[in-house]
Every structure is written in structure tokens, then in C-alpha cells.
PDB file of C-alpha atoms in Angstrom:
ATOM      1  CA  MET A   1      -8.591 -33.394  13.753  1.00 80.00           C
ATOM      2  CA  ARG A   2      -5.444 -33.516  16.283  1.00 82.00           C
ATOM      3  CA  LYS A   3      -3.313 -34.258  13.685  1.00 80.00           C
ATOM      4  CA  SER A   4      -4.342 -31.776  11.925  1.00 80.00           C
ATOM      5  CA  GLY A   5      -3.368 -28.850  14.122  1.00 82.00           C
ATOM      6  CA  VAL A   6      -7.438 -28.571  15.673  1.00 84.00           C
ATOM      7  CA  ALA A   7      -7.365 -27.135  19.086  1.00 87.00           C
ATOM      8  CA  GLU A   8      -8.418 -29.276  21.670  1.00 88.00           C
ATOM      9  CA  LYS A   9     -11.116 -27.423  22.789  1.00 88.00           C
ATOM     10  CA  TYR A  10     -12.679 -28.305  19.458  1.00 87.00           C
ATOM     11  CA  VAL A  11     -11.661 -31.222  19.400  1.00 87.00           C
ATOM     12  CA  ARG A  12     -14.074 -32.118  22.266  1.00 89.00           C
ATOM     13  CA  VAL A  13     -16.624 -29.878  20.618  1.00 87.00           C
ATOM     14  CA  VAL A  14     -16.989 -32.377  18.271  1.00 85.00           C
ATOM     15  CA  GLN A  15     -16.635 -35.376  20.527  1.00 85.00           C
ATOM     16  CA  ASP A  16     -20.044 -33.838  22.344  1.00 86.00           C
ATOM     17  CA  MET A  17     -22.399 -33.735  19.473  1.00 83.00           C
ATOM     18  CA  TYR A  18     -21.239 -37.489  18.275  1.00 82.00           C
ATOM     19  CA  GLU A  19     -21.442 -38.822  22.331  1.00 85.00           C
ATOM     20  CA  ARG A  20     -24.917 -40.994  22.041  1.00 82.00           C
ATOM     21  CA  SER A  21     -25.860 -39.116  19.477  1.00 83.00           C
ATOM     22  CA  ARG A  22     -29.813 -39.742  18.284  1.00 83.00           C
ATOM     23  CA  THR A  23     -32.136 -39.570  15.034  1.00 82.00           C
ATOM     24  CA  VAL A  24     -35.242 -39.849  13.433  1.00 84.00           C
ATOM     25  CA  VAL A  25     -36.464 -40.148   9.194  1.00 84.00           C
ATOM     26  CA  ARG A  26     -39.414 -38.344   7.979  1.00 85.00           C
ATOM     27  CA  CYS A  27     -41.417 -39.690   5.030  1.00 85.00           C
ATOM     28  CA  ALA A  28     -44.734 -39.017   3.793  1.00 84.00           C
ATOM     29  CA  VAL A  29     -46.634 -41.175   6.227  1.00 86.00           C
ATOM     30  CA  GLY A  30     -44.765 -40.194   9.176  1.00 86.00           C
ATOM     31  CA  GLN A  31     -41.135 -40.477  10.986  1.00 87.00           C
ATOM     32  CA  THR A  32     -39.959 -43.549  12.640  1.00 88.00           C
ATOM     33  CA  GLU A  33     -38.733 -44.043  16.064  1.00 87.00           C
ATOM     34  CA  GLU A  34     -34.892 -43.032  17.589  1.00 86.00           C
ATOM     35  CA  PHE A  35     -32.437 -44.490  16.533  1.00 85.00           C
ATOM     36  CA  LYS A  36     -28.536 -44.288  17.385  1.00 83.00           C
ATOM     37  CA  VAL A  37     -25.899 -42.850  14.767  1.00 79.00           C
ATOM     38  CA  GLU A  38     -23.009 -44.696  15.167  1.00 77.00           C
ATOM     39  CA  VAL A  39     -21.016 -44.311  12.382  1.00 76.00           C
ATOM     40  CA  GLY A  40     -20.520 -41.655   9.292  1.00 77.00           C
ATOM     41  CA  LEU A  41     -21.211 -37.807   9.672  1.00 79.00           C
ATOM     42  CA  HIS A  42     -24.541 -35.912  10.863  1.00 79.00           C
ATOM     43  CA  GLN A  43     -26.686 -34.998   7.815  1.00 76.00           C
ATOM     44  CA  GLY A  44     -27.283 -31.444   6.994  1.00 76.00           C
ATOM     45  CA  SER A  45     -25.126 -30.231  10.063  1.00 80.00           C
ATOM     46  CA  ALA A  46     -22.763 -27.438   9.018  1.00 83.00           C
ATOM     47  CA  PRO A  47     -19.178 -29.032  10.574  1.00 83.00           C
ATOM     48  CA  SER A  48     -20.518 -32.285   9.049  1.00 84.00           C
ATOM     49  CA  PRO A  49     -18.333 -30.617   5.304  1.00 83.00           C
ATOM     50  CA  PHE A  50     -15.387 -29.812   7.589  1.00 85.00           C
ATOM     51  CA  LEU A  51     -15.035 -33.396   9.299  1.00 85.00           C
ATOM     52  CA  PHE A  52     -15.268 -34.852   6.000  1.00 82.00           C
ATOM     53  CA  ALA A  53     -11.999 -32.656   4.754  1.00 82.00           C
ATOM     54  CA  ILE A  54      -9.781 -33.253   7.478  1.00 83.00           C
ATOM     55  CA  VAL A  55     -10.681 -36.949   7.028  1.00 80.00           C
ATOM     56  CA  MET A  56     -10.003 -37.323   3.801  1.00 80.00           C
ATOM     57  CA  ASP A  57      -7.001 -35.267   4.034  1.00 80.00           C
ATOM     58  CA  GLN A  58      -5.256 -37.370   6.822  1.00 80.00           C
ATOM     59  CA  LEU A  59      -6.449 -40.730   5.108  1.00 78.00           C
ATOM     60  CA  SER A  60      -4.959 -39.827   1.547  1.00 78.00           C
ATOM     61  CA  GLU A  61      -2.152 -38.019   3.323  1.00 78.00           C
ATOM     62  CA  GLU A  62       0.600 -41.067   2.411  1.00 78.00           C
ATOM     63  CA  VAL A  63      -0.560 -41.347  -1.148  1.00 80.00           C
ATOM     64  CA  ARG A  64      -1.678 -38.287  -2.343  1.00 79.00           C
ATOM     65  CA  GLN A  65       0.463 -36.486  -5.221  1.00 78.00           C
ATOM     66  CA  GLU A  66       0.297 -32.855  -6.292  1.00 76.00           C
ATOM     67  CA  SER A  67      -2.065 -31.865  -9.061  1.00 73.00           C
ATOM     68  CA  PRO A  68      -2.401 -32.500 -11.738  1.00 73.00           C
ATOM     69  CA  TRP A  69      -1.857 -36.160 -11.101  1.00 78.00           C
ATOM     70  CA  THR A  70      -4.119 -36.281  -8.546  1.00 80.00           C
ATOM     71  CA  MET A  71      -7.033 -34.218  -7.506  1.00 79.00           C
ATOM     72  CA  MET A  72      -9.273 -34.607  -4.732  1.00 78.00           C
ATOM     73  CA  PHE A  73     -13.171 -33.661  -4.128  1.00 76.00           C
ATOM     74  CA  ALA A  74     -14.764 -34.476  -1.358  1.00 70.00           C
ATOM     75  CA  ASP A  75     -15.264 -38.580  -1.977  1.00 71.00           C
ATOM     76  CA  ASP A  76     -14.401 -38.222  -5.413  1.00 77.00           C
ATOM     77  CA  ILE A  77     -10.769 -38.528  -6.504  1.00 80.00           C
ATOM     78  CA  LEU A  78      -8.796 -38.541  -9.610  1.00 82.00           C
ATOM     79  CA  ILE A  79      -5.991 -39.991 -10.748  1.00 82.00           C
ATOM     80  CA  CYS A  80      -3.388 -38.944 -13.411  1.00 82.00           C
ATOM     81  CA  SER A  81      -0.787 -41.924 -14.617  1.00 80.00           C
ATOM     82  CA  GLU A  82       1.001 -42.346 -18.352  1.00 79.00           C
ATOM     83  CA  SER A  83       0.273 -45.690 -18.163  1.00 79.00           C
ATOM     84  CA  ARG A  84      -2.323 -48.611 -16.882  1.00 81.00           C
ATOM     85  CA  GLU A  85       0.275 -50.271 -14.681  1.00 83.00           C
ATOM     86  CA  GLN A  86       1.268 -46.866 -12.899  1.00 83.00           C
ATOM     87  CA  VAL A  87      -2.691 -46.395 -13.022  1.00 83.00           C
ATOM     88  CA  GLU A  88      -3.007 -49.817 -11.330  1.00 85.00           C
ATOM     89  CA  GLU A  89      -0.481 -48.983  -8.973  1.00 85.00           C
ATOM     90  CA  SER A  90      -1.937 -45.898  -7.359  1.00 84.00           C
ATOM     91  CA  LEU A  91      -5.327 -47.973  -7.597  1.00 83.00           C
ATOM     92  CA  GLU A  92      -4.201 -50.086  -5.026  1.00 84.00           C
ATOM     93  CA  ARG A  93      -2.502 -47.308  -3.133  1.00 85.00           C
ATOM     94  CA  TRP A  94      -5.782 -45.499  -2.394  1.00 81.00           C
ATOM     95  CA  ARG A  95      -7.711 -48.827  -1.979  1.00 81.00           C
ATOM     96  CA  PHE A  96      -5.399 -50.290   0.945  1.00 83.00           C
ATOM     97  CA  ALA A  97      -5.309 -46.502   2.618  1.00 79.00           C
ATOM     98  CA  PRO A  98      -8.742 -46.026   3.200  1.00 75.00           C
ATOM     99  CA  GLU A  99      -9.632 -49.352   3.449  1.00 77.00           C
ATOM    100  CA  ARG A 100      -7.558 -50.124   6.073  1.00 78.00           C
ATOM    101  CA  ARG A 101      -9.370 -47.362   8.358  1.00 75.00           C
ATOM    102  CA  GLY A 102     -13.476 -48.500   6.985  1.00 75.00           C
ATOM    103  CA  MET A 103     -13.703 -47.340   4.496  1.00 75.00           C
ATOM    104  CA  LYS A 104     -13.688 -48.466   1.096  1.00 78.00           C
ATOM    105  CA  VAL A 105     -13.446 -47.919  -3.002  1.00 77.00           C
ATOM    106  CA  SER A 106     -17.018 -48.047  -4.938  1.00 78.00           C
ATOM    107  CA  ARG A 107     -16.078 -50.535  -7.515  1.00 77.00           C
ATOM    108  CA  SER A 108     -19.471 -49.136  -9.726  1.00 78.00           C
ATOM    109  CA  LYS A 109     -17.953 -45.793  -9.758  1.00 80.00           C
ATOM    110  CA  THR A 110     -14.804 -46.538 -10.539  1.00 83.00           C
ATOM    111  CA  GLU A 111     -13.586 -46.365 -13.572  1.00 83.00           C
ATOM    112  CA  TYR A 112     -10.712 -45.173 -16.662  1.00 83.00           C
ATOM    113  CA  MET A 113     -10.133 -43.238 -19.647  1.00 83.00           C
ATOM    114  CA  CYS A 114      -7.443 -43.510 -22.181  1.00 83.00           C
ATOM    115  CA  VAL A 115      -5.474 -39.897 -23.838  1.00 78.00           C
ATOM    116  CA  ASN A 116      -4.368 -40.292 -27.068  1.00 72.00           C
ATOM    117  CA  GLU A 117      -4.490 -44.550 -26.565  1.00 72.00           C
ATOM    118  CA  ARG A 118      -1.333 -46.531 -29.041  1.00 71.00           C
ATOM    119  CA  ASP A 119      -2.766 -49.957 -27.797  1.00 69.00           C
ATOM    120  CA  GLY A 120      -6.471 -50.746 -26.455  1.00 68.00           C
ATOM    121  CA  SER A 121      -6.234 -53.868 -26.082  1.00 71.00           C
ATOM    122  CA  GLY A 122      -4.402 -53.161 -22.290  1.00 76.00           C
ATOM    123  CA  THR A 123      -7.004 -52.872 -19.568  1.00 82.00           C
ATOM    124  CA  VAL A 124      -6.900 -51.970 -15.352  1.00 82.00           C
ATOM    125  CA  ARG A 125      -7.725 -54.066 -13.181  1.00 83.00           C
ATOM    126  CA  LEU A 126      -8.485 -53.365  -9.086  1.00 81.00           C
ATOM    127  CA  GLN A 127      -7.954 -56.612  -6.897  1.00 81.00           C
ATOM    128  CA  GLY A 128      -8.380 -58.161 -10.326  1.00 79.00           C
ATOM    129  CA  GLU A 129     -11.261 -56.974 -10.683  1.00 81.00           C
ATOM    130  CA  GLU A 130     -11.569 -55.246 -14.629  1.00 84.00           C
ATOM    131  CA  VAL A 131     -12.265 -51.383 -14.363  1.00 82.00           C
ATOM    132  CA  LYS A 132     -14.779 -49.913 -16.732  1.00 84.00           C
ATOM    133  CA  LYS A 133     -12.934 -47.857 -19.360  1.00 85.00           C
ATOM    134  CA  VAL A 134     -15.211 -45.343 -20.889  1.00 83.00           C
ATOM    135  CA  GLN A 135     -14.584 -42.772 -23.445  1.00 85.00           C
ATOM    136  CA  GLU A 136     -16.394 -39.901 -21.495  1.00 83.00           C
ATOM    137  CA  PHE A 137     -16.807 -39.349 -18.120  1.00 80.00           C
ATOM    138  CA  LYS A 138     -18.316 -36.370 -16.241  1.00 80.00           C
ATOM    139  CA  TYR A 139     -15.741 -34.282 -13.579  1.00 76.00           C
ATOM    140  CA  LEU A 140     -17.037 -31.457 -11.929  1.00 77.00           C
ATOM    141  CA  GLY A 141     -19.462 -30.626 -13.378  1.00 78.00           C
ATOM    142  CA  SER A 142     -17.607 -30.398 -17.008  1.00 81.00           C
ATOM    143  CA  THR A 143     -17.320 -33.598 -19.714  1.00 83.00           C
ATOM    144  CA  VAL A 144     -13.675 -34.617 -20.226  1.00 81.00           C
ATOM    145  CA  GLN A 145     -13.679 -37.090 -23.965  1.00 83.00           C
ATOM    146  CA  SER A 146     -10.498 -39.693 -24.582  1.00 80.00           C
ATOM    147  CA  ASN A 147     -10.324 -37.711 -28.113  1.00 80.00           C
ATOM    148  CA  ARG A 148     -10.366 -34.156 -26.431  1.00 78.00           C
ATOM    149  CA  GLU A 149     -12.870 -32.779 -28.432  1.00 83.00           C
ATOM    150  CA  CYS A 150     -15.551 -31.046 -26.362  1.00 85.00           C
ATOM    151  CA  GLY A 151     -18.723 -31.626 -28.647  1.00 87.00           C
ATOM    152  CA  ILE A 152     -20.146 -33.196 -26.214  1.00 89.00           C
ATOM    153  CA  GLU A 153     -19.612 -30.722 -23.333  1.00 90.00           C
ATOM    154  CA  VAL A 154     -20.605 -27.906 -25.505  1.00 90.00           C
ATOM    155  CA  LYS A 155     -23.895 -29.639 -26.017  1.00 92.00           C
ATOM    156  CA  LYS A 156     -24.467 -29.590 -22.806  1.00 92.00           C
ATOM    157  CA  ARG A 157     -24.113 -26.155 -21.845  1.00 92.00           C
ATOM    158  CA  VAL A 158     -27.116 -25.674 -24.912  1.00 93.00           C
ATOM    159  CA  GLN A 159     -28.791 -27.880 -23.106  1.00 94.00           C
ATOM    160  CA  ALA A 160     -28.360 -26.297 -20.086  1.00 93.00           C
ATOM    161  CA  GLY A 161     -28.980 -22.765 -20.936  1.00 93.00           C
ATOM    162  CA  TRP A 162     -32.774 -23.841 -22.339  1.00 94.00           C
ATOM    163  CA  ASN A 163     -33.627 -25.563 -19.377  1.00 94.00           C
ATOM    164  CA  GLY A 164     -32.811 -22.010 -17.671  1.00 93.00           C
ATOM    165  CA  TRP A 165     -34.605 -20.328 -20.031  1.00 94.00           C
ATOM    166  CA  ARG A 166     -37.680 -22.885 -19.864  1.00 94.00           C
ATOM    167  CA  LYS A 167     -37.386 -22.365 -15.860  1.00 93.00           C
ATOM    168  CA  VAL A 168     -38.000 -18.230 -16.467  1.00 92.00           C
ATOM    169  CA  SER A 169     -40.349 -18.857 -20.113  1.00 91.00           C
ATOM    170  CA  GLY A 170     -43.130 -17.949 -17.835  1.00 92.00           C
ATOM    171  CA  VAL A 171     -41.189 -14.315 -17.766  1.00 91.00           C
ATOM    172  CA  LEU A 172     -39.223 -14.737 -20.880  1.00 91.00           C
ATOM    173  CA  CYS A 173     -42.322 -14.879 -23.062  1.00 91.00           C
ATOM    174  CA  ASP A 174     -44.835 -12.250 -21.127  1.00 91.00           C
ATOM    175  CA  ARG A 175     -45.743  -9.745 -23.283  1.00 89.00           C
ATOM    176  CA  LYS A 176     -46.245  -7.090 -20.324  1.00 92.00           C
ATOM    177  CA  ILE A 177     -42.503  -7.371 -19.655  1.00 92.00           C
ATOM    178  CA  SER A 178     -40.494  -5.372 -21.493  1.00 92.00           C
ATOM    179  CA  ALA A 179     -37.498  -6.181 -23.484  1.00 91.00           C
ATOM    180  CA  ARG A 180     -35.027  -4.756 -21.406  1.00 92.00           C
ATOM    181  CA  ILE A 181     -35.852  -6.617 -18.498  1.00 93.00           C
ATOM    182  CA  LYS A 182     -36.279  -9.642 -20.077  1.00 93.00           C
ATOM    183  CA  GLY A 183     -32.534  -9.334 -21.352  1.00 92.00           C
ATOM    184  CA  LYS A 184     -31.582  -8.965 -17.415  1.00 94.00           C
ATOM    185  CA  VAL A 185     -33.077 -11.920 -16.586  1.00 93.00           C
ATOM    186  CA  TYR A 186     -31.498 -13.840 -19.314  1.00 93.00           C
ATOM    187  CA  ARG A 187     -28.349 -12.644 -18.717  1.00 93.00           C
ATOM    188  CA  THR A 188     -28.710 -13.805 -14.955  1.00 93.00           C
ATOM    189  CA  VAL A 189     -30.074 -17.145 -15.501  1.00 92.00           C
ATOM    190  CA  VAL A 190     -29.493 -18.499 -18.862  1.00 93.00           C
ATOM    191  CA  ARG A 191     -26.184 -17.641 -19.743  1.00 93.00           C
ATOM    192  CA  PRO A 192     -24.597 -18.216 -16.741  1.00 92.00           C
ATOM    193  CA  ALA A 193     -25.421 -22.412 -17.252  1.00 91.00           C
ATOM    194  CA  MET A 194     -24.419 -21.667 -20.909  1.00 91.00           C
ATOM    195  CA  LEU A 195     -21.170 -19.843 -20.014  1.00 90.00           C
ATOM    196  CA  TYR A 196     -20.493 -22.474 -17.291  1.00 89.00           C
ATOM    197  CA  GLY A 197     -16.791 -23.476 -17.155  1.00 86.00           C
ATOM    198  CA  LEU A 198     -15.919 -22.817 -20.922  1.00 86.00           C
ATOM    199  CA  GLU A 199     -13.289 -20.426 -19.387  1.00 86.00           C
ATOM    200  CA  THR A 200     -11.142 -23.675 -19.847  1.00 83.00           C
ATOM    201  CA  VAL A 201     -12.632 -25.433 -22.981  1.00 84.00           C
ATOM    202  CA  SER A 202     -10.509 -24.559 -26.400  1.00 83.00           C
ATOM    203  CA  LEU A 203     -13.714 -24.178 -28.735  1.00 85.00           C
ATOM    204  CA  ARG A 204     -13.601 -24.215 -31.884  1.00 86.00           C
ATOM    205  CA  LYS A 205     -15.160 -22.501 -34.631  1.00 87.00           C
ATOM    206  CA  ARG A 206     -17.993 -25.240 -35.421  1.00 88.00           C
ATOM    207  CA  GLN A 207     -18.513 -25.433 -31.732  1.00 88.00           C
ATOM    208  CA  GLU A 208     -18.447 -21.842 -30.991  1.00 87.00           C
ATOM    209  CA  SER A 209     -21.289 -21.037 -33.620  1.00 89.00           C
ATOM    210  CA  GLU A 210     -23.384 -23.682 -31.743  1.00 90.00           C
ATOM    211  CA  LEU A 211     -23.427 -21.426 -28.926  1.00 89.00           C
ATOM    212  CA  GLU A 212     -24.089 -18.862 -31.245  1.00 88.00           C
ATOM    213  CA  VAL A 213     -26.925 -20.020 -33.303  1.00 89.00           C
ATOM    214  CA  ALA A 214     -28.680 -21.236 -29.501  1.00 91.00           C
ATOM    215  CA  GLU A 215     -28.554 -17.962 -28.237  1.00 91.00           C
ATOM    216  CA  PRO A 216     -30.832 -15.572 -30.827  1.00 90.00           C
ATOM    217  CA  LYS A 217     -33.464 -19.025 -30.622  1.00 91.00           C
ATOM    218  CA  MET A 218     -34.142 -18.074 -27.089  1.00 92.00           C
ATOM    219  CA  LEU A 219     -33.898 -14.228 -27.489  1.00 91.00           C
ATOM    220  CA  ARG A 220     -36.229 -14.284 -30.425  1.00 92.00           C
ATOM    221  CA  PHE A 221     -38.446 -16.668 -28.459  1.00 91.00           C
ATOM    222  CA  SER A 222     -38.547 -14.270 -25.864  1.00 91.00           C
ATOM    223  CA  LEU A 223     -39.163 -11.154 -27.645  1.00 90.00           C
ATOM    224  CA  GLY A 224     -42.294 -12.908 -29.558  1.00 90.00           C
ATOM    225  CA  VAL A 225     -40.116 -12.385 -33.073  1.00 88.00           C
ATOM    226  CA  THR A 226     -40.231 -15.693 -36.171  1.00 86.00           C
ATOM    227  CA  ARG A 227     -37.540 -15.643 -38.760  1.00 82.00           C
ATOM    228  CA  LEU A 228     -40.412 -14.243 -40.722  1.00 85.00           C
ATOM    229  CA  ASP A 229     -40.517 -10.961 -39.089  1.00 85.00           C
ATOM    230  CA  ARG A 230     -36.871 -10.578 -41.449  1.00 88.00           C
ATOM    231  CA  ILE A 231     -35.749  -8.705 -38.120  1.00 88.00           C
ATOM    232  CA  ARG A 232     -31.539  -9.827 -37.888  1.00 90.00           C
ATOM    233  CA  ASN A 233     -30.335 -11.259 -34.708  1.00 86.00           C
ATOM    234  CA  GLU A 234     -28.212  -8.044 -34.141  1.00 89.00           C
ATOM    235  CA  TYR A 235     -31.272  -6.036 -33.852  1.00 90.00           C
ATOM    236  CA  ILE A 236     -32.707  -8.454 -31.543  1.00 88.00           C
ATOM    237  CA  ARG A 237     -29.379  -8.139 -29.305  1.00 88.00           C
ATOM    238  CA  GLY A 238     -29.899  -4.609 -29.500  1.00 91.00           C
ATOM    239  CA  THR A 239     -33.488  -4.704 -28.078  1.00 89.00           C
ATOM    240  CA  ALA A 240     -32.905  -6.892 -25.559  1.00 89.00           C
ATOM    241  CA  HIS A 241     -29.114  -5.104 -24.384  1.00 91.00           C
ATOM    242  CA  VAL A 242     -27.597  -8.422 -24.666  1.00 90.00           C
ATOM    243  CA  GLY A 243     -23.710  -9.131 -26.289  1.00 88.00           C
ATOM    244  CA  ARG A 244     -22.619 -11.949 -28.586  1.00 88.00           C
ATOM    245  CA  LEU A 245     -22.115 -14.311 -26.652  1.00 87.00           C
ATOM    246  CA  GLY A 246     -18.760 -15.083 -28.107  1.00 86.00           C
ATOM    247  CA  ASP A 247     -17.515 -12.149 -26.706  1.00 89.00           C
ATOM    248  CA  LYS A 248     -18.472 -13.079 -23.300  1.00 90.00           C
ATOM    249  CA  VAL A 249     -17.227 -16.147 -24.050  1.00 89.00           C
ATOM    250  CA  ARG A 250     -13.604 -14.730 -24.513  1.00 90.00           C
ATOM    251  CA  GLU A 251     -14.166 -11.616 -21.496  1.00 90.00           C
ATOM    252  CA  ALA A 252     -14.332 -14.880 -19.503  1.00 89.00           C
ATOM    253  CA  ARG A 253     -11.197 -17.015 -20.471  1.00 89.00           C
ATOM    254  CA  LEU A 254      -9.173 -13.419 -19.457  1.00 90.00           C
ATOM    255  CA  ARG A 255     -10.837 -12.900 -16.297  1.00 90.00           C
ATOM    256  CA  TRP A 256     -10.142 -16.483 -15.752  1.00 88.00           C
ATOM    257  CA  PHE A 257      -6.034 -16.073 -17.426  1.00 86.00           C
ATOM    258  CA  GLY A 258      -6.002 -12.925 -15.047  1.00 88.00           C
ATOM    259  CA  HIS A 259      -6.937 -14.945 -11.661  1.00 85.00           C
ATOM    260  CA  VAL A 260      -4.387 -17.412 -13.028  1.00 81.00           C
ATOM    261  CA  GLN A 261      -1.306 -15.107 -13.428  1.00 83.00           C
ATOM    262  CA  ARG A 262      -2.529 -13.359  -9.945  1.00 84.00           C
ATOM    263  CA  ARG A 263      -1.465 -17.677  -8.244  1.00 78.00           C
ATOM    264  CA  GLU A 264       1.080 -17.837  -5.966  1.00 74.00           C
ATOM    265  CA  LYS A 265       4.546 -19.183  -8.288  1.00 68.00           C
ATOM    266  CA  ARG A 266       4.051 -22.404  -6.773  1.00 65.00           C
ATOM    267  CA  GLU A 267      -0.034 -23.543  -8.299  1.00 64.00           C
ATOM    268  CA  THR A 268       0.840 -25.774 -11.050  1.00 59.00           C
ATOM    269  CA  GLY A 269      -0.326 -24.090 -14.432  1.00 56.00           C
ATOM    270  CA  LEU A 270       2.836 -21.341 -12.735  1.00 55.00           C
ATOM    271  CA  SER A 271       5.651 -24.177 -12.339  1.00 54.00           C
ATOM    272  CA  PRO A 272       8.289 -25.197 -14.192  1.00 45.00           C
ATOM    273  CA  GLU A 273       7.104 -28.535 -14.403  1.00 47.00           C
ATOM    274  CA  GLY A 274       3.701 -27.000 -15.863  1.00 46.00           C
ATOM    275  CA  PRO A 275       4.492 -26.842 -19.829  1.00 40.00           C
ATOM    276  CA  LEU A 276       5.972 -30.167 -19.046  1.00 39.00           C
ATOM    277  CA  VAL A 277       2.975 -31.751 -17.959  1.00 41.00           C
ATOM    278  CA  LEU A 278       0.560 -30.296 -20.389  1.00 37.00           C
ATOM    279  CA  LEU A 279       3.760 -32.175 -23.386  1.00 36.00           C
ATOM    280  CA  THR A 280       2.543 -34.987 -21.683  1.00 37.00           C
ATOM    281  CA  MET A 281      -0.469 -34.664 -21.149  1.00 37.00           C
ATOM    282  CA  MET A 282      -0.628 -34.618 -25.083  1.00 36.00           C
ATOM    283  CA  ALA A 283       0.988 -37.879 -25.688  1.00 41.00           C
ATOM    284  CA  GLU A 284      -0.890 -41.056 -23.954  1.00 45.00           C
ATOM    285  CA  MET A 285      -2.738 -40.304 -20.716  1.00 48.00           C
ATOM    286  CA  VAL A 286      -5.208 -42.217 -18.371  1.00 60.00           C
ATOM    287  CA  PHE A 287      -7.500 -40.739 -15.910  1.00 58.00           C
ATOM    288  CA  CYS A 288      -8.839 -42.535 -13.510  1.00 61.00           C
ATOM    289  CA  SER A 289     -12.005 -41.864 -11.346  1.00 64.00           C
ATOM    290  CA  LEU A 290     -12.818 -43.098  -8.598  1.00 60.00           C
ATOM    291  CA  THR A 291     -15.658 -42.769  -5.386  1.00 63.00           C
ATOM    292  CA  TYR A 292     -15.118 -43.827  -1.595  1.00 57.00           C
ATOM    293  CA  PHE A 293     -18.537 -44.706   0.687  1.00 53.00           C
ATOM    294  CA  GLY A 294     -18.258 -45.590   5.048  1.00 52.00           C
TER     295      GLY A 294
END
């Protein structure tokens, strides 16, 4: 905290919080006896996320690169390189820096993925142990595929929409509630789950149609309308006051584009190296995700 420029009075407050701290564990059959907490941060404490961010910032200062080559979120690290050799070198640096200070890399959660792979026979090793290779992995709620497709992510968005619909199906399928209210509930609960992260996904017509097909089904179930009633989807949307999902995706893209344009010039997407990075990622690229634990 001192290295990060935190005022000394706040450092002393945190020290007092962690001095001689004790806790108990509650479960269905009661609670345990008190025991000392000597390692790690307090669970559920408001300052804990900020303290962890400060710790990770200091631990990774000497090995961290600029985005997109290194991206961090809590204890999950994403490393991007142009070859397996570079990934192994980066992995070793990221392993050595925290482990000499008491943190370890979770080998079971560390995995790598190649994009536009030319030679599939190579491997990535960490201290002689082979790192698991995957064709897809989930990072920050989105699924990245080695073939640069987004079909899996679209299917998961559709599934997330249905999960949200089921949670509020008691309201959406209630015949006593008006179609306007049902449409408002749908736009508030279900649609955000389907649209999450899609503003940065390059959708093809086939994948956009998957989203377009799923939405009318949900609306028909909500309004008690079947195909046998021969009512067009446009009328269903108008009754529920719900616009086309494809139009909402395009609106989200334009909104996101506006955010990007308003960023500072040093941001990765607006820097002079930005186009070069995008071109490099079209060639062979290796992504590696690793997780730390105390």
C-alpha cells in the first residue's frame, strides 16, 4: 500500500483490522469455535477487493505488459503472444514473480488456446508440466473459440435468455397481466441476458437468425399464442411493445462504438498500434489463461 502511494493513516487502519483477527464458520448444524486468520484477506469485507487489486498490481508490476498482450481481472490473467515459445517465457515470468512472494499459479486452471494454428504438434509447458490445450475457453463471461467463430457464444446467450425467461415465467405467463407489462418485464429481465457482450461479437446472418428465432418463441409463450393461431411475429412484437432483437444488437454496437471513440487516445483501440495488433491476431496467436491462489 505504501508503494502504491496510499496515505500512512489508511495503512495503519488496515493493519489494525488484520491484527489478531479471528473468525468462525457457520453451517447448517451450528458454528465452529473461533480460530485465528493469519493468511489471506477477510471474506466479505468491503476493503478486500481494493486490497487484492493493490497486491496484484504490485506483484505483476515487473512482468505486466500493456493490453492486449496482458489483461488482468482479479486473479485471472490472460496472456497473448505470437508463438508458444513466447507464451512459455511469459508464463515463467508470471509464475516466478508471485510465487517468490507466497502466491502460486493454479496448474489445473491454467490453459492455452491457439488461433489460426499452423502447427498443431507443439505444446506449452510450465516448469516441465504440459499445459492443457483447449479449443475454447470462457473469459469474463464470454466464450472465445480457436476458429474465431462465435456460434457457441450465441447459443449460450440464447440459453441465458431462456433461463431468465423461466425465472419470471410466473409473471410472463399470467393471463391477468397485460401484454404491455409482460413486454416491459421481458425487456428488463430476459433481453439483457441475451444481449450481454454481443456488441463486441461479429455475428453472421445465421447466428443473428438464431437470436431472432428464440425471441418470438418466448413472446408467444408469454402471450399464450401458438403457430396455429396464424399471428405474425410483427403483431406479437407490437402487442408486447418489443422491437426486433437484431435492431437492438446494432444499437448496442453503435453505443459501444461511441464509448470507444470517447476514450483517451492512449487506449489500445485508438492507439497507432491498434490496427497492427488486429492484423497480428489474424495470424497465428496463442492465448493463455492462468489463475492464482494464495
